[in-house]
């Protein structure tokens, strides 16, 4: 099997928020280059988390690639603030109320990367026409809103379907999975074709985070 490049985007939602500075240093020490920041509005999902100020605080602390996941009903009015705060990539949901095409164009207008996400109940076909505007597709493998849930393996079936759609566009688009990914099941997402694994509790609450990273790298090598 060919060696694949698979990376981890650690979700800060799973970190110890009282020790955030140390948690970020740990991510850097593990050789990880991304950080996943989940933003929730209490409307699109039944939970509330961070806002743009949190992104600017992160931006001052680290050079990690800030992968911002917006679980908001109306992301449009906040995209500018997140871009100015220092997001490197903003992902919005196709299920949000705002027009997906307009959101993706607005993100790109700020000179940063754009992602589209689908919830477990959404067919990949819903985003086919948007792929030319995307740098990343985020496949939710839990209902968005909370960290620490169990992986829904059925959602992984969407990955090969999306990979084929992406191939047809001729574009380089990252396939990211989010929700319930742990050291034990990371190989399932990798075998399905994921390039980027969001890991919250699976990394930050692990006894040995370095072993988790090693496990993912080995799985990517097909060992
Ligand atoms: C859930 C968030 C996830 C969450 C993942 O709605 O989008 O990014 O933090 O957490 P784990 O990896 O613990 O399932
Ligand atoms: Zn997320």
Coordinates of C-alpha atoms and ligand atoms in Angstrom, one line a residue:
X1 CA 0.0 0.0 0.0
X2 CA 1.2 3.5 -0.8
X3 CA 2.3 5.8 2.0
X4 CA -0.4 8.4 2.4
X5 CA -0.2 11.9 3.8
X6 CA -2.7 12.0 6.6
X7 CA -2.7 14.7 9.2
X8 CA -4.4 15.5 12.5
X9 CA -6.3 18.7 13.2
X10 CA -6.6 18.8 17.0
X11 CA -10.0 20.2 18.2
X12 CA -9.5 22.7 21.1
X13 CA -12.9 21.8 22.3
X14 CA -11.4 18.6 23.7
X15 CA -8.4 20.4 25.4
X16 CA -8.1 21.5 29.0
X17 CA -9.2 25.1 28.6
X18 CA -7.6 26.1 31.9
X19 CA -4.2 25.0 30.4
X20 CA -4.7 26.1 26.8
X21 CA -1.2 27.5 26.4
X22 CA 0.3 24.2 27.4
X23 CA -2.1 22.3 25.2
X24 CA -1.0 24.3 22.2
X25 CA 2.6 23.8 23.0
X26 CA 1.9 20.0 23.2
X27 CA 0.3 20.1 19.7
X28 CA 3.4 21.9 18.3
X29 CA 5.7 19.4 20.1
X30 CA 3.9 16.5 18.5
X31 CA 4.8 17.9 15.1
X32 CA 1.2 18.7 14.3
X33 CA 0.6 21.8 12.1
X34 CA -3.1 22.4 12.3
X35 CA -5.5 23.4 15.1
X36 CA -9.3 22.9 14.8
X37 CA -11.5 25.6 16.4
X38 CA -15.2 24.9 16.8
X39 CA -17.6 27.8 16.9
X40 CA -21.2 27.2 17.9
X41 CA -24.1 29.7 18.2
X42 CA -26.6 27.7 20.3
X43 CA -29.0 27.8 17.3
X44 CA -27.4 25.8 14.5
X45 CA -26.3 23.3 17.2
X46 CA -27.5 23.0 20.8
X47 CA -24.2 24.3 22.3
X48 CA -22.2 27.6 22.5
X49 CA -18.5 27.8 22.3
X50 CA -16.0 30.4 21.1
X51 CA -16.1 33.6 19.0
X52 CA -13.6 35.5 16.8
X53 CA -11.8 36.9 19.8
X54 CA -10.8 33.4 20.7
X55 CA -9.2 33.0 17.2
X56 CA -7.2 36.2 17.6
X57 CA -6.0 35.0 21.0
X58 CA -4.8 31.8 19.4
X59 CA -3.2 33.7 16.5
X60 CA -1.1 35.6 19.0
X61 CA 0.1 32.4 20.6
X62 CA 0.9 30.2 17.7
X63 CA 1.8 29.8 14.0
X64 CA -0.3 26.7 13.7
X65 CA -2.7 26.6 10.7
X66 CA -6.1 27.8 12.2
X67 CA -8.8 25.5 10.9
X68 CA -12.0 27.3 11.9
X69 CA -15.3 25.3 11.9
X70 CA -18.4 27.5 12.0
X71 CA -21.5 25.7 13.3
X72 CA -23.6 28.8 13.0
X73 CA -27.0 29.4 11.3
X74 CA -25.8 32.7 9.8
X75 CA -22.1 32.6 9.3
X76 CA -22.1 35.3 6.6
X77 CA -22.0 38.2 9.0
X78 CA -19.1 36.8 11.0
X79 CA -16.8 35.6 8.2
X80 CA -15.0 39.0 8.0
X81 CA -14.4 39.0 11.8
X82 CA -13.0 35.4 11.7
X83 CA -10.8 36.2 8.8
X84 CA -9.5 39.4 10.4
X85 CA -8.9 37.5 13.7
X86 CA -6.4 35.3 11.8
X87 CA -8.3 32.2 10.6
X88 CA -6.3 30.3 7.9
X89 CA -9.3 28.3 6.8
X90 CA -13.0 28.8 7.5
X91 CA -15.5 25.9 7.0
X92 CA -19.2 26.6 6.9
X93 CA -22.1 24.1 6.8
X94 CA -24.3 23.5 3.7
X95 CA -27.2 23.2 6.2
X96 CA -26.7 26.8 7.4
X97 CA -29.4 29.4 6.5
X98 CA -27.0 31.6 4.5
X99 CA -26.3 30.8 0.9
X100 CA -23.4 28.4 0.6
X101 CA -22.0 29.8 -2.6
X102 CA -22.0 33.4 -1.2
X103 CA -20.3 32.2 2.0
X104 CA -17.5 30.4 0.2
X105 CA -17.0 33.4 -2.1
X106 CA -16.9 35.7 0.9
X107 CA -14.3 33.5 2.6
X108 CA -12.1 33.4 -0.5
X109 CA -12.4 37.2 -0.9
X110 CA -10.5 37.5 2.4
X111 CA -7.6 35.5 0.8
X112 CA -8.0 32.5 3.0
X113 CA -9.0 28.9 2.4
X114 CA -12.7 27.8 2.3
X115 CA -14.3 24.6 3.4
X116 CA -17.9 23.2 3.2
X117 CA -19.2 20.7 5.8
X118 CA -22.0 18.1 5.7
X119 CA -23.8 16.8 8.7
X120 CA -24.5 13.0 9.1
X121 CA -27.9 13.2 7.4
X122 CA -26.7 15.2 4.3
X123 CA -26.0 13.5 1.0
X124 CA -22.6 14.4 -0.6
X125 CA -24.5 15.3 -3.8
X126 CA -25.7 18.4 -2.0
X127 CA -22.2 20.0 -2.3
X128 CA -21.1 18.7 -5.7
X129 CA -21.7 22.1 -7.4
X130 CA -19.8 23.9 -4.7
X131 CA -16.6 21.9 -5.0
X132 CA -15.0 24.3 -7.5
X133 CA -15.1 26.9 -4.6
X134 CA -13.7 24.7 -1.9
X135 CA -10.3 23.8 -0.6
X136 CA -11.7 21.4 2.0
X137 CA -14.7 19.2 2.5
X138 CA -15.6 18.4 6.2
X139 CA -17.5 15.2 6.7
X140 CA -19.2 15.2 10.1
X141 CA -19.0 11.8 11.7
X142 CA -21.2 12.8 14.7
X143 CA -24.1 15.2 14.9
X144 CA -22.3 18.5 15.4
X145 CA -22.4 20.3 18.8
X146 CA -20.4 18.3 21.3
X147 CA -17.0 16.7 21.6
X148 CA -16.6 13.2 23.0
X149 CA -19.3 11.4 21.0
X150 CA -18.9 8.1 19.3
X151 CA -17.9 7.8 15.7
X152 CA -20.7 7.1 13.2
X153 CA -19.0 4.7 10.9
X154 CA -21.9 4.9 8.4
X155 CA -20.8 8.4 7.6
X156 CA -17.4 7.2 6.4
X157 CA -19.1 5.7 3.3
X158 CA -19.5 9.3 2.0
X159 CA -15.8 9.7 1.7
X160 CA -15.1 7.6 -1.4
X161 CA -18.1 9.2 -3.0
X162 CA -16.7 12.6 -2.3
X163 CA -13.2 11.6 -3.4
X164 CA -14.7 10.6 -6.8
X165 CA -16.5 13.9 -7.1
X166 CA -13.3 15.8 -6.2
X167 CA -11.3 13.8 -8.7
X168 CA -13.8 14.9 -11.4
X169 CA -13.1 18.6 -10.6
X170 CA -9.4 18.2 -11.0
X171 CA -8.9 20.3 -7.9
X172 CA -6.8 19.5 -4.8
X173 CA -9.4 19.4 -2.0
X174 CA -8.7 18.1 1.4
X175 CA -11.2 15.6 2.9
X176 CA -11.5 16.1 6.6
X177 CA -13.5 14.0 9.1
X178 CA -14.8 15.3 12.4
X179 CA -16.3 13.5 15.4
X180 CA -15.4 10.5 17.5
X181 CA -12.0 9.8 15.8
X182 CA -9.7 8.0 18.2
X183 CA -6.5 6.1 17.9
X184 CA -8.5 2.8 17.7
X185 CA -10.7 3.8 14.8
X186 CA -8.5 6.3 12.9
X187 CA -7.6 3.6 10.4
X188 CA -11.3 3.3 9.3
X189 CA -11.3 7.0 8.3
X190 CA -7.9 6.7 6.7
X191 CA -8.9 3.6 4.7
X192 CA -12.1 5.3 3.6
X193 CA -9.9 8.1 2.1
X194 CA -9.7 10.9 4.7
X195 CA -6.7 13.3 4.5
X196 CA -7.3 15.2 7.7
X197 CA -8.6 13.8 11.0
X198 CA -10.1 16.2 13.6
X199 CA -9.3 14.8 17.0
X200 CA -10.6 16.4 20.2
X201 CA -10.9 14.1 23.2
X202 CA -9.2 11.4 21.2
X203 CA -6.0 13.4 21.3
X204 CA -6.2 15.8 24.3
X205 CA -7.7 13.2 26.7
X206 CA -5.5 10.3 25.6
X207 CA -3.1 8.9 28.2
X208 CA -0.3 9.2 25.6
X209 CA -1.0 11.8 22.9
X210 CA 2.4 11.0 21.2
X211 CA 1.3 7.4 20.8
X212 CA -2.0 8.6 19.1
X213 CA 0.0 10.6 16.6
X214 CA 2.3 7.7 16.0
X215 CA -0.7 5.3 15.5
X216 CA -2.3 7.6 13.0
X217 CA 1.0 7.9 11.0
X218 CA 1.4 4.1 11.0
X219 CA -2.2 3.6 9.8
X220 CA -1.5 6.1 7.0
X221 CA 1.5 4.0 6.0
X222 CA -0.9 1.0 5.8
X223 CA 1.0 -0.9 8.5
Ligands
LIG1 C1 -18.3 18.6 17.2 C2 -17.1 19.3 16.8 C3 -15.9 18.5 16.9 C4 -15.5 18.0 18.2 C5 -14.8 16.7 18.0 O1 -19.4 19.3 16.8 O2 -17.2 19.8 15.5 O3 -14.7 19.2 16.2 O4 -14.7 18.9 19.0 O5 -14.5 16.2 19.2 P1 -14.2 14.6 19.4 O6 -13.0 14.4 18.6 O7 -14.0 14.5 20.9 O8 -15.4 13.9 18.9
LIG2 ZN1 -15.4 20.6 14.4

